[in-house]
Structure formats: C-alpha cells, structure tokens
Coordinates of C-alpha atoms in Angstrom, one line a residue:
M1 CA -58.4 -157.2 14.0
T2 CA -61.9 -157.4 15.7
V3 CA -63.7 -160.9 15.8
T4 CA -66.4 -159.7 13.4
T5 CA -63.8 -158.3 10.9
Q6 CA -61.9 -161.7 11.3
K7 CA -65.0 -163.7 10.8
N8 CA -66.0 -161.7 7.8
S9 CA -62.5 -162.2 6.3
H10 CA -62.9 -165.9 6.7
I11 CA -66.3 -166.0 4.9
L12 CA -64.8 -163.9 2.1
T13 CA -62.0 -166.4 1.7
V14 CA -64.5 -169.2 1.5
V15 CA -66.5 -167.3 -1.2
L16 CA -63.3 -166.7 -3.3
L17 CA -62.1 -170.4 -2.8
L18 CA -65.5 -171.7 -3.9
V19 CA -65.9 -169.6 -7.1
V20 CA -62.1 -169.9 -8.0
G21 CA -62.3 -173.7 -7.5
F22 CA -65.6 -174.0 -9.4
A23 CA -64.3 -171.9 -12.3
C24 CA -61.1 -174.0 -12.6
A25 CA -62.8 -177.3 -12.4
Y26 CA -65.6 -176.3 -15.0
L27 CA -63.0 -175.0 -17.5
W28 CA -60.8 -178.1 -17.0
Q29 CA -63.8 -180.4 -17.5
S30 CA -65.4 -178.4 -20.5
W31 CA -62.4 -176.8 -22.3
S32 CA -62.4 -179.5 -25.1
V33 CA -65.7 -178.2 -26.1
L34 CA -65.6 -174.5 -25.2
S35 CA -62.5 -173.8 -27.0
V36 CA -63.4 -175.6 -30.2
H37 CA -63.4 -173.3 -33.4
C38 CA -66.9 -174.0 -35.0
Y39 CA -69.6 -172.2 -36.8
E40 CA -73.0 -171.6 -35.3
T41 CA -76.3 -172.8 -36.6
G42 CA -80.0 -172.7 -35.4
D43 CA -80.7 -170.8 -32.3
Y44 CA -77.0 -170.2 -31.7
A45 CA -76.5 -168.7 -35.0
A46 CA -79.5 -166.4 -34.3
N47 CA -77.9 -165.4 -31.2
A48 CA -74.5 -164.9 -32.7
L49 CA -76.2 -162.7 -35.5
Q50 CA -77.5 -160.3 -32.8
V51 CA -74.0 -160.1 -31.5
E52 CA -72.8 -159.1 -34.9
H53 CA -75.4 -156.3 -34.9
A54 CA -74.4 -155.4 -31.4
L55 CA -70.8 -155.0 -32.6
D56 CA -72.2 -152.4 -35.1
F57 CA -74.3 -150.8 -32.4
E58 CA -77.4 -151.6 -34.4
E59 CA -79.2 -154.0 -32.0
T60 CA -82.2 -152.9 -30.1
S61 CA -84.2 -156.0 -29.3
G62 CA -83.6 -159.2 -27.5
P63 CA -83.5 -162.8 -28.7
Y64 CA -86.2 -164.2 -31.0
S65 CA -89.0 -166.2 -29.6
R66 CA -90.9 -169.3 -31.1
Y67 CA -94.0 -167.1 -31.0
K68 CA -92.5 -164.8 -33.6
F69 CA -91.6 -161.8 -31.6
R70 CA -88.4 -160.7 -30.2
H71 CA -87.8 -160.3 -26.4
P72 CA -87.5 -156.8 -24.9
G73 CA -83.8 -155.9 -24.9
P74 CA -80.3 -156.6 -26.1
T75 CA -78.2 -156.3 -23.0
I76 CA -76.9 -159.7 -23.2
F77 CA -75.7 -159.3 -26.8
Y78 CA -73.8 -156.1 -25.9
L79 CA -72.0 -157.9 -23.2
R80 CA -71.1 -160.6 -25.5
A81 CA -69.8 -158.1 -28.0
I82 CA -67.6 -156.7 -25.3
G83 CA -66.3 -160.2 -24.5
E84 CA -65.7 -160.9 -28.2
N85 CA -63.7 -157.6 -28.5
I86 CA -61.6 -158.5 -25.5
L87 CA -61.0 -162.2 -26.4
S88 CA -60.7 -162.1 -30.2
P89 CA -57.2 -160.6 -30.1
F90 CA -56.0 -163.7 -28.2
G91 CA -57.2 -166.1 -31.0
F92 CA -60.6 -167.1 -29.6
S93 CA -63.3 -167.7 -32.1
P94 CA -66.6 -165.8 -31.8
F95 CA -68.4 -169.0 -30.4
T96 CA -65.7 -169.5 -27.7
S97 CA -65.8 -165.8 -26.8
H98 CA -69.5 -165.8 -26.4
V99 CA -69.7 -168.9 -24.2
L100 CA -66.7 -167.8 -22.0
T101 CA -68.3 -164.4 -21.6
Q102 CA -71.5 -166.1 -20.6
F103 CA -69.6 -168.1 -18.1
V104 CA -68.0 -165.1 -16.6
I105 CA -71.4 -163.3 -16.3
N106 CA -72.9 -166.3 -14.4
L107 CA -69.9 -166.5 -12.3
L108 CA -70.1 -162.8 -11.3
L109 CA -73.7 -163.2 -10.5
L110 CA -73.1 -166.3 -8.3
V111 CA -70.3 -164.3 -6.4
G112 CA -72.9 -161.6 -5.8
I113 CA -75.5 -164.1 -4.6
L114 CA -72.9 -165.7 -2.2
L115 CA -71.6 -162.3 -0.9
I116 CA -75.3 -161.4 0.1
I117 CA -75.8 -164.7 1.7
A118 CA -72.6 -164.4 3.6
R119 CA -73.6 -160.9 4.8
H120 CA -76.9 -161.9 6.0
F121 CA -76.2 -165.4 7.6
Q122 CA -72.6 -164.5 8.9
S123 CA -71.8 -168.3 8.4
S124 CA -69.1 -170.1 6.3
F125 CA -71.4 -173.4 6.3
A126 CA -74.4 -171.3 5.1
V127 CA -72.2 -170.1 2.2
L128 CA -71.1 -173.7 1.4
T129 CA -74.5 -175.0 1.6
S130 CA -76.0 -172.4 -0.6
F131 CA -73.1 -172.7 -3.2
F132 CA -73.7 -176.4 -3.2
L133 CA -77.5 -176.1 -3.6
F134 CA -77.2 -173.6 -6.6
T135 CA -74.4 -175.4 -8.5
W136 CA -75.1 -179.1 -7.9
P137 CA -78.8 -179.3 -9.0
L138 CA -78.3 -177.0 -12.1
T139 CA -75.2 -178.7 -13.2
M140 CA -76.8 -182.2 -12.8
G141 CA -80.0 -181.1 -14.8
V142 CA -78.2 -179.2 -17.7
S143 CA -74.5 -179.2 -17.2
E144 CA -73.8 -176.5 -19.9
V145 CA -76.2 -174.1 -18.2
W146 CA -73.3 -172.1 -16.9
S147 CA -71.9 -171.3 -20.4
N148 CA -74.7 -171.9 -22.8
T149 CA -75.8 -168.9 -24.8
W150 CA -79.4 -170.1 -25.3
G151 CA -82.0 -167.9 -23.8
P152 CA -83.8 -170.3 -21.3
F153 CA -80.3 -171.1 -19.7
V154 CA -79.0 -167.6 -19.9
V155 CA -81.7 -166.2 -17.4
V156 CA -81.5 -168.8 -14.6
L157 CA -78.7 -167.0 -12.5
P158 CA -80.2 -163.5 -13.3
V159 CA -83.4 -164.6 -12.0
V160 CA -81.9 -166.0 -8.6
A161 CA -79.7 -162.9 -8.3
A162 CA -82.6 -160.5 -8.8
L163 CA -84.6 -162.1 -6.0
V164 CA -81.6 -162.3 -3.7
G165 CA -80.8 -158.6 -4.4
A166 CA -84.3 -157.5 -3.8
A167 CA -84.6 -159.3 -0.4
S168 CA -81.2 -158.0 0.7
F169 CA -82.1 -154.4 -0.1
S170 CA -85.2 -154.8 1.7
A171 CA -83.2 -155.9 4.8
G172 CA -81.2 -152.7 4.5
N173 CA -78.2 -153.6 2.3
V174 CA -77.9 -151.0 -0.5
P175 CA -75.4 -153.3 -2.8
G176 CA -78.4 -155.7 -3.1
L177 CA -80.1 -152.9 -5.1
Y178 CA -77.3 -152.8 -7.6
L179 CA -77.4 -156.6 -7.9
F180 CA -81.1 -156.3 -8.7
F181 CA -80.7 -153.8 -11.3
V182 CA -78.1 -155.6 -13.2
S183 CA -79.7 -159.1 -12.9
S184 CA -83.1 -157.9 -13.7
L185 CA -82.1 -156.2 -16.8
L186 CA -80.4 -159.2 -18.0
A187 CA -83.4 -161.5 -17.2
V188 CA -86.2 -159.5 -18.6
H189 CA -84.5 -158.2 -21.6
T190 CA -83.5 -161.8 -22.6
H191 CA -86.6 -163.5 -21.6
V192 CA -89.9 -161.7 -21.1
G193 CA -91.4 -164.6 -19.2
T194 CA -89.0 -163.7 -16.2
A195 CA -91.1 -160.7 -15.5
V196 CA -93.2 -162.9 -13.2
V197 CA -90.0 -163.0 -11.0
V198 CA -88.8 -159.4 -11.5
L199 CA -92.1 -157.5 -11.0
P200 CA -92.7 -158.8 -7.3
A201 CA -89.0 -158.3 -6.7
L202 CA -89.4 -154.8 -8.0
L203 CA -92.4 -154.1 -5.9
L204 CA -90.5 -155.0 -2.8
I205 CA -87.6 -152.7 -3.8
L206 CA -90.1 -149.8 -4.2
F207 CA -91.7 -150.7 -0.8
A208 CA -88.2 -150.6 0.7
L209 CA -87.3 -147.5 -0.8
V210 CA -90.4 -145.7 0.5
K211 CA -89.7 -147.2 3.9
R212 CA -86.0 -146.9 4.2
Y213 CA -84.9 -144.0 2.0
R214 CA -84.6 -141.5 4.9
M215 CA -82.5 -144.0 6.8
L216 CA -79.8 -144.0 4.2
S217 CA -76.9 -141.6 4.3
Q218 CA -76.7 -138.7 1.8
R219 CA -74.1 -140.6 -0.2
E220 CA -76.2 -143.8 -0.2
Q221 CA -79.3 -141.6 -1.2
K222 CA -77.1 -140.0 -4.2
H223 CA -76.1 -143.5 -5.3
V224 CA -79.5 -145.0 -5.3
R225 CA -81.0 -142.0 -7.2
F226 CA -78.3 -142.2 -10.0
T227 CA -78.5 -146.0 -10.3
S228 CA -82.3 -145.7 -10.4
I229 CA -82.2 -143.3 -13.2
F230 CA -79.8 -145.4 -15.2
Y231 CA -81.8 -148.5 -14.5
V232 CA -84.9 -146.8 -16.0
I233 CA -83.0 -145.6 -19.0
F234 CA -81.4 -148.8 -19.9
A235 CA -84.6 -150.9 -19.3
F236 CA -86.8 -148.9 -21.5
L237 CA -84.6 -147.1 -24.0
P238 CA -84.0 -150.1 -26.3
A239 CA -87.8 -150.7 -26.6
L240 CA -88.4 -147.0 -27.3
L241 CA -85.7 -147.0 -30.0
N242 CA -87.1 -150.1 -31.5
L243 CA -90.6 -148.6 -31.8
L244 CA -89.3 -145.3 -33.3
L245 CA -87.0 -147.1 -35.7
Y246 CA -89.1 -149.9 -37.0
G247 CA -92.6 -149.3 -35.8
K248 CA -95.0 -152.1 -36.5
Q249 CA -92.4 -154.1 -38.2
G250 CA -90.1 -154.0 -35.1
G251 CA -89.7 -156.8 -32.5
F252 CA -91.1 -154.9 -29.6
Y253 CA -94.2 -154.0 -31.4
R254 CA -94.7 -157.8 -32.2
L255 CA -94.2 -158.5 -28.5
L256 CA -96.9 -156.1 -27.5
S257 CA -99.2 -157.5 -30.0
F258 CA -98.7 -161.1 -29.0
F259 CA -99.6 -160.4 -25.4
L260 CA -102.6 -158.4 -26.2
R261 CA -104.2 -161.2 -28.3
R262 CA -102.7 -164.2 -26.3
S263 CA -105.2 -166.5 -24.6
G264 CA -104.6 -169.3 -22.1
E265 CA -103.8 -172.8 -23.4
H266 CA -103.4 -174.7 -20.0
S267 CA -105.6 -175.1 -17.0
S268 CA -104.4 -174.0 -13.5
G269 CA -104.0 -177.6 -12.5
E270 CA -101.7 -178.4 -15.4
A271 CA -99.6 -175.3 -14.7
L272 CA -99.5 -176.2 -10.9
L273 CA -98.4 -179.9 -11.8
F274 CA -95.7 -178.5 -13.9
L275 CA -94.5 -176.1 -11.2
M276 CA -94.4 -178.8 -8.6
N277 CA -92.2 -181.0 -10.8
R278 CA -90.0 -178.1 -11.6
F279 CA -89.6 -177.3 -7.9
M280 CA -88.8 -180.9 -7.2
A281 CA -86.2 -181.1 -9.9
P282 CA -83.3 -179.9 -7.7
L283 CA -83.8 -182.9 -5.5
G284 CA -83.6 -185.2 -8.5
L285 CA -86.9 -186.7 -8.0
E286 CA -89.7 -187.5 -10.3
L287 CA -92.9 -188.2 -8.3
S288 CA -96.6 -188.5 -8.7
P289 CA -98.8 -185.3 -8.2
T290 CA -99.7 -186.5 -4.7
Y291 CA -96.2 -187.1 -3.4
A292 CA -94.8 -184.1 -5.3
G293 CA -97.4 -181.9 -3.6
G294 CA -96.9 -183.4 -0.3
L295 CA -93.0 -183.0 -0.5
L296 CA -93.6 -179.5 -1.7
L297 CA -95.6 -178.3 1.2
A298 CA -93.0 -180.0 3.5
L299 CA -90.4 -177.9 1.9
A300 CA -92.4 -174.8 2.1
F301 CA -93.1 -175.5 5.9
C302 CA -89.4 -175.9 6.5
M303 CA -88.7 -172.8 4.5
F304 CA -90.9 -170.7 6.9
V305 CA -90.2 -172.6 10.2
A306 CA -86.5 -173.2 9.8
S307 CA -85.5 -169.4 9.8
D308 CA -84.2 -166.9 12.2
L309 CA -86.9 -164.2 12.9
N310 CA -84.2 -161.6 13.1
N311 CA -82.8 -162.5 9.6
F312 CA -85.0 -160.1 7.5
F313 CA -83.2 -161.0 4.2
A314 CA -84.4 -164.8 4.6
R315 CA -87.8 -163.7 5.5
A316 CA -88.2 -161.4 2.5
A317 CA -86.7 -164.1 0.2
R318 CA -88.9 -166.9 1.3
W319 CA -92.1 -164.6 0.7
L320 CA -90.7 -163.8 -2.8
V321 CA -90.3 -167.5 -3.6
L322 CA -93.8 -168.1 -2.5
V323 CA -95.2 -165.2 -4.6
V324 CA -93.3 -166.2 -7.6
F325 CA -94.6 -169.9 -7.3
V326 CA -98.2 -168.5 -7.2
L327 CA -97.8 -166.1 -10.1
G328 CA -96.2 -168.7 -12.1
I329 CA -99.4 -170.8 -12.0
F330 CA -101.1 -168.0 -14.0
S331 CA -98.2 -167.2 -16.0
L332 CA -97.8 -170.7 -17.5
R333 CA -101.3 -171.1 -18.4
R334 CA -100.3 -168.9 -21.4
V335 CA -97.3 -171.1 -22.5
T336 CA -97.7 -173.7 -25.3
G337 CA -97.4 -177.3 -23.9
E338 CA -94.3 -178.4 -25.9
L339 CA -92.6 -175.1 -25.1
M340 CA -93.3 -175.1 -21.4
P341 CA -90.1 -177.1 -20.3
Y342 CA -87.5 -174.7 -21.5
L343 CA -89.4 -171.5 -21.4
A344 CA -90.1 -172.1 -17.8
Y345 CA -86.6 -173.5 -17.0
F346 CA -85.7 -170.5 -14.9
Y347 CA -88.0 -171.8 -12.1
S348 CA -85.2 -174.3 -11.5
G349 CA -83.2 -171.3 -10.1
V350 CA -86.1 -170.2 -7.9
A351 CA -86.5 -173.7 -6.6
C352 CA -82.8 -173.9 -5.7
L353 CA -83.3 -170.5 -3.8
G354 CA -86.2 -172.0 -2.0
L355 CA -84.2 -175.0 -1.1
A356 CA -81.2 -173.1 0.1
L357 CA -83.0 -170.9 2.6
P358 CA -83.9 -173.5 5.1
F359 CA -80.6 -175.4 4.6
A360 CA -78.6 -172.3 5.2
W361 CA -80.4 -171.8 8.5
G362 CA -79.5 -175.4 9.4
A363 CA -75.9 -175.0 8.4
Q364 CA -75.6 -172.0 10.4
R365 CA -76.6 -173.8 13.4
C366 CA -74.2 -176.8 12.7
E367 CA -71.4 -174.4 12.3
A368 CA -71.9 -172.8 15.7
L369 CA -72.1 -176.4 17.3
L370 CA -68.9 -177.5 15.4
K371 CA -66.9 -174.4 16.4
R372 CA -67.6 -175.2 20.1
Q373 CA -66.4 -178.6 19.7
L374 CA -63.2 -178.2 17.6
A375 CA -60.0 -176.5 18.2
P376 CA -59.5 -173.4 16.0
F377 CA -56.9 -175.1 13.9
A378 CA -59.0 -178.2 13.5
W379 CA -61.8 -176.0 12.5
K380 CA -59.9 -174.2 9.8
T381 CA -58.6 -177.5 8.4
V382 CA -62.2 -178.8 8.1
L383 CA -63.3 -175.7 6.5
V384 CA -60.7 -175.5 3.8
L385 CA -61.1 -179.2 3.1
L386 CA -64.9 -178.8 2.7
T387 CA -64.6 -175.7 0.7
L388 CA -62.2 -177.4 -1.9
G389 CA -64.4 -180.5 -2.0
V390 CA -67.8 -178.6 -2.4
S391 CA -66.2 -176.1 -5.1
C392 CA -65.3 -179.1 -7.4
A393 CA -67.8 -181.8 -6.6
P394 CA -70.9 -180.3 -8.7
V395 CA -68.6 -180.0 -11.8
F396 CA -67.1 -183.6 -11.7
W397 CA -70.4 -185.1 -10.8
G398 CA -72.5 -183.3 -13.3
V399 CA -70.4 -181.9 -16.1
R400 CA -70.1 -183.9 -19.3
A401 CA -68.1 -182.3 -22.0
A402 CA -70.5 -183.1 -24.9
A403 CA -70.1 -181.1 -28.2
N404 CA -72.7 -178.8 -29.1
P405 CA -74.5 -180.3 -32.2
L406 CA -75.5 -176.9 -33.3
C407 CA -72.0 -175.8 -33.7
N408 CA -69.9 -177.4 -36.4
E409 CA -68.1 -176.9 -39.8
R410 CA -71.0 -177.1 -42.2
P411 CA -71.7 -173.5 -42.4
K412 CA -68.2 -173.0 -43.8
F413 CA -69.0 -175.5 -46.6
W414 CA -72.4 -173.7 -47.3
Y415 CA -70.8 -170.4 -47.5
D416 CA -67.9 -171.7 -49.8
A417 CA -70.6 -173.5 -52.1
L418 CA -72.6 -170.2 -52.4
D419 CA -69.3 -168.3 -53.5
P420 CA -70.9 -164.8 -52.9
Q421 CA -70.4 -162.4 -55.8
P422 CA -69.4 -158.7 -55.2
Q423 CA -72.0 -155.9 -55.4
T424 CA -74.7 -158.6 -54.8
L425 CA -77.5 -158.7 -52.1
Y426 CA -78.7 -162.1 -51.2
V427 CA -82.4 -162.4 -50.4
L428 CA -82.9 -165.5 -48.1
T429 CA -86.3 -166.9 -49.0
M430 CA -86.2 -170.2 -47.2
G431 CA -89.6 -171.6 -46.6
E432 CA -91.3 -168.5 -48.1
T433 CA -92.1 -170.2 -51.6
G434 CA -93.4 -173.5 -51.2
L435 CA -89.9 -175.0 -51.4
R436 CA -89.2 -177.0 -48.2
G437 CA -86.5 -174.7 -46.6
A438 CA -84.4 -175.1 -43.4
W439 CA -84.5 -172.1 -41.0
D440 CA -81.4 -173.3 -39.1
V441 CA -79.4 -173.5 -42.3
A442 CA -80.6 -170.1 -43.3
L443 CA -79.5 -168.5 -40.1
A444 CA -76.1 -170.2 -40.3
V445 CA -75.6 -168.8 -43.8
G446 CA -76.9 -165.4 -42.9
L447 CA -74.5 -165.4 -40.0
E448 CA -71.5 -166.1 -42.2
L449 CA -72.6 -163.5 -44.8
K450 CA -72.8 -160.9 -41.9
R451 CA -69.4 -161.8 -40.6
E452 CA -67.9 -161.7 -44.1
R453 CA -69.8 -158.2 -44.7
V454 CA -71.8 -159.7 -47.7
P455 CA -75.1 -157.9 -47.7
F456 CA -78.3 -160.0 -47.4
C457 CA -81.9 -159.6 -46.2
V458 CA -85.0 -161.6 -45.6
P459 CA -88.8 -160.9 -46.4
S460 CA -90.6 -159.0 -43.7
R461 CA -92.3 -161.9 -41.9
L462 CA -88.8 -163.3 -41.1
R463 CA -87.4 -160.2 -39.5
Y464 CA -88.4 -161.6 -36.1
L465 CA -85.8 -164.4 -36.7
F466 CA -82.8 -162.6 -38.4
G467 CA -83.2 -159.2 -36.7
D468 CA -85.2 -156.0 -37.3
R469 CA -82.5 -154.5 -39.6
S470 CA -82.6 -157.6 -41.8
G471 CA -85.8 -156.6 -43.7
C472 CA -85.2 -156.1 -47.4
S473 CA -87.6 -153.0 -47.6
L474 CA -85.1 -151.3 -45.3
L475 CA -81.8 -152.4 -47.1
F476 CA -83.1 -151.7 -50.6
D477 CA -83.3 -148.0 -50.1
E478 CA -79.8 -147.9 -48.8
L479 CA -78.1 -150.0 -51.4
A480 CA -75.8 -148.4 -54.0
P481 CA -77.5 -148.1 -57.4
G482 CA -76.7 -151.0 -59.8
T483 CA -76.5 -153.5 -57.0
H484 CA -77.6 -157.1 -58.1
V485 CA -80.4 -158.7 -56.2
S486 CA -80.1 -162.5 -56.0
F487 CA -83.0 -164.5 -54.5
L488 CA -81.5 -167.6 -52.6
N489 CA -83.6 -170.5 -51.4
L490 CA -82.0 -173.2 -49.2
V491 CA -83.5 -176.6 -49.6
R492 CA -82.5 -179.9 -48.1
T493 CA -81.2 -181.9 -50.9
K494 CA -83.0 -185.1 -49.8
S495 CA -86.4 -183.3 -50.2
L496 CA -85.8 -182.7 -53.9
P497 CA -87.2 -185.4 -56.3
Q498 CA -84.7 -187.3 -58.3
E499 CA -85.8 -185.6 -61.4
S500 CA -85.9 -182.1 -60.2
P501 CA -83.9 -179.7 -62.2
Y502 CA -82.9 -178.0 -59.1
R503 CA -80.6 -181.0 -58.3
A504 CA -78.2 -179.4 -60.8
H505 CA -77.7 -176.3 -58.5
P506 CA -74.6 -176.1 -56.2
S507 CA -75.0 -178.3 -52.9
A508 CA -72.9 -178.9 -49.8
K509 CA -73.4 -180.9 -46.8
G510 CA -77.0 -181.9 -47.6
I511 CA -78.1 -178.4 -48.6
T512 CA -78.9 -177.2 -52.0
F513 CA -78.6 -173.5 -53.0
I514 CA -81.1 -172.4 -55.6
Q515 CA -80.7 -168.9 -56.8
N516 CA -83.5 -167.1 -58.6
A517 CA -85.9 -169.9 -58.9
P518 CA -88.9 -169.0 -61.0
V519 CA -91.3 -169.8 -58.1
V520 CA -89.6 -167.3 -55.9
W521 CA -89.6 -164.7 -58.7
K522 CA -93.4 -165.2 -59.1
R523 CA -93.9 -164.5 -55.5
W524 CA -91.3 -161.7 -54.7
G525 CA -89.3 -160.7 -57.7
K526 CA -91.9 -159.1 -59.9
R527 CA -93.4 -157.0 -57.1
W528 CA -90.0 -155.9 -55.8
E529 CA -88.6 -155.1 -59.3
A530 CA -91.7 -152.9 -59.9
R531 CA -90.8 -150.7 -56.7
W532 CA -87.0 -150.8 -57.0
G533 CA -86.1 -151.8 -60.3
E534 CA -85.0 -148.4 -61.5
K535 CA -82.3 -148.4 -58.9
L536 CA -81.4 -152.2 -58.3
H537 CA -80.6 -154.9 -60.9
F538 CA -83.0 -157.9 -60.6
A539 CA -82.2 -161.1 -62.6
H540 CA -84.7 -161.5 -65.4
Q541 CA -87.1 -164.2 -65.1
P542 CA -89.8 -165.4 -67.8
E543 CA -93.2 -165.9 -66.9
T544 CA -93.7 -169.5 -65.9
K545 CA -96.2 -171.8 -64.3
E546 CA -93.5 -173.9 -62.7
A547 CA -94.4 -175.2 -59.3
A548 CA -92.3 -175.8 -56.4
P549 CA -90.7 -179.3 -56.2

C-alpha cells in the first residue's frame, strides 16, 4: 500500500466515523420525537399531501409558497414517497417515514461534501473542521434542520452541496458534477429562491465543461453527456408537464406570473444588513451593523488569504460564496419583510461553507505540524478520539427533542367527527365564504381524506395550497354520475357567536364542521349545479339572505 493510498484510507475512515457517529447520536437524541405516530397539520400536511400525490404518480410541482404559487418541481416528494414505501412495511407512520427519509438525504449530501473536501485538502483535520462547522452552527440554530420536512430547512444542505460540487468539478473532479446535479435539482425544485445559488454554480460548471471537456477520458465524456441529458430532462420535465396538464391554473404558471409582476419591497441596504446578520449566525453572534460588517470583511479577508494557491477547489468555492452573497442582496429585495428570515434561511449553509474554507486550510497546516511532533500510534489515537468527539458534540450540544406542534392527534378526531359518507365528494370551502376558516385544519382534513381514499376538492383559488389536481373543475368531470357533492366549511368554534345555529353542527377539538351552509350554496352551489347538476347530485338549498356569522 502506497503512502497516498494509506492516507486516503485514513481520511475515508474519518469521514465514515463522523457520519455514523453523528447519525447514531442524532437518532438517539431525537427518536422520541421522530418515531411518534401522529397526524400532520398546516405546512406539514401540505407537504404530506403532495407525497400522497407522488405515490399515485400525479405530482408535477413543488411545495406551495406563501405568495400563492408552487415551487418548480416535485423531486423531494418522490424521494419521500420512495422512503415511505420502503419504511411503511416495518410499521413506520407516514410522518416518521418522511422525516427519516429527509434525514438520510441530508446525511448522504453531507457525505458527498466531506468526501470532496477530503479529496481536495488531503487532510483528516480539514475534514473534521469542515464537519464541525457544517453541523454545529446549523444544529445550534435549528436543531431539527437535519430531519425537518419544511422547505426552508430542506434546501440548506442541497445548496451547500451544489456549491461544493460545482467548485470540485471546476478543479477537475468529475464526481463533483454528479453531486451538483442531484443537489441543485433538490434545491431549486423545492425552493425557487435557491436559484441565486445554483445559477452561478451552473455557470461555473459550463465554463469548466468548455475548458476541460477534451481533457476527460472517453468514458468520463460519455458519463458527463448522459448525466447532463438526464439533468436537463428531470429539471424541466415537471414544469412542462404542469403547463400542459393544468395551463393557467397550474402551479408553474402561477410561479411565472408572480415573478413577472413582482416588484422590490426592500432597499439594498436592508438586504445587505440581513445578509450580514445571516452570515454571522454560524458564529452565534448578534452584532450591530458596524461590527457585523467589520467582522464579515475580516472573514472574507481570511477566506481569500488563508488559502493554498494550488487548491483550485478552494479558490473556486470562495469566489462562489462571494458571488452568491452579492447576488443575494438583489434577490432579497423582492422578499416580503416578515418572510425573509425563513425564505432566506439557506444562506446559513452558504455562510458555513465560507467559514469552513479558511478553517480547513488552517486545520491542514495544524495536522502537518502535529504529525511531525507525534509518534504514529499517538497520532492515530488523537485522531480517533477527536473524530468520535466531533461527531457527537454538535448533537448533544444543540439537539433538543421538542415535539412538532404541527403534528398531533387532532386530525384523527376531525376525520371521525366528519364521518365521511360513500359516493360523496367533499368540497372544502374554508375561508371562501365569509366564514372564518382555518387553512391548517383544512389541509389536515384534506390529507386524511386523501389517505382514506375519500374524494375531496377545493375551489380553484386554493389549488396552490392543496395541489394542482385538487381543483373541483377537474374532478367534477371525472366523477361517476350520481355522486353527491357536499360543501364543507371548517370553522373555529370559538369564532361562532353563542346564538349561531351553526353551533349545532358536529365539532371536535375546537373545529366545527358546517356542511352545505346557505352562504356557501349562494356563492358556489347554484353556479356549479347549473353546470354539473345533470351528472352530480347537489344538496338542495332554498334561496336565503342569511349572512355569514
């Protein structure tokens, strides 16, 4: 075994121990929450509903946005559907299957990042330092970021992996291209805002392809061609299908319309201040603009000075971090103020990468010094102890096993109180009629109806929230003749006046289920009965001037 091969095997062992140790510690610390059998509400119900569509091969768009469009693609939902199919036979609930699948995805991306850092730095200490700077700040900030299925948390590791993969490929490492393809698909499909990271990385990939393509072997050229073709197909096919199937009512058309009419809401100074604070977040510091700016300049100086000129990966990565920071200033001007902290959370991952580059360079020098001072056995002992400590420390310092408040038993009570009837389609009209509805409850009920194979739909303006196939105009044409249509409004019981006749309707866990309310019939029923009344059965409603309570 050559010295280089032996060194590489030691570094790979460090990567393996780090990831296995971190996974075991995280699952040990969080299992009481991850393994719970519960029912999703709110955003988590929306995500789980899209997984249900993916299980039926019907999903063509990404998560919903607060701006009432849907993100570009469903990659993450099909991966969770695969995870659910694998884990459900072992007794795992859909919720547990989804969070475990998300944890495995993030873990695999972390492995890819560490392997690339190991390749380009050839240092165990550089790998240890990078691992700690990726895991500790993110875990201390939001401990469930590693297994949370919510979009802003899902894209943090894919964003970092896309930058690392692009920088590695530009330095001549072909596997970096594959990491970029997978991670960039996950990032942009799940959160269109990450395009500000992926686009400069893609431009670097294209530049490297033009420059280095002829230097690749014929086998590598063949792999690059095939993976590039598949990348383009998987990147754009969902959007094309969405446009063809749903047209102007589809999520992707809403996305295009939003960006064509969207104007800025923040000044460049406000966006810069937010980014400075986000880039200081991995250090756990909350500073004034002056101190934050000074420290950020010092970090940028270290990132560019503390670097080996022969390490082309580090040089490319640091320029990508700088470009993303500058582009982020212009991108964040278009984000509504109260949405900025979580829509731009992925910049925390970019900040961790910027922090890891100079520290990895320093760790590389420290390792060379220590190896000269210590005997081989002492060096291996120090390395093993450090690896075990670093793998577990971020978890036991940062992870707090707190139950997810949006995952509980209430949807089961709501479903039982509804008592769905056969041959009935339920139209969820929450918030559409003047009645004070609850979108999080409606999503939870819709998810349970979908899982129990009870048909439901929503008015067109709510398709962005429930999915493109949930529109009533689509389902009415597909239903069997004679199907009963029941309008269902979900109202928080405490919002109903004490004398309201709606209080006589079934209720559970603070939610009242009002079926075929006159105010609903007045807005939707008469118009829909005129169109589909010969095929479907609508509950008869007399003319009334009753107002919403």
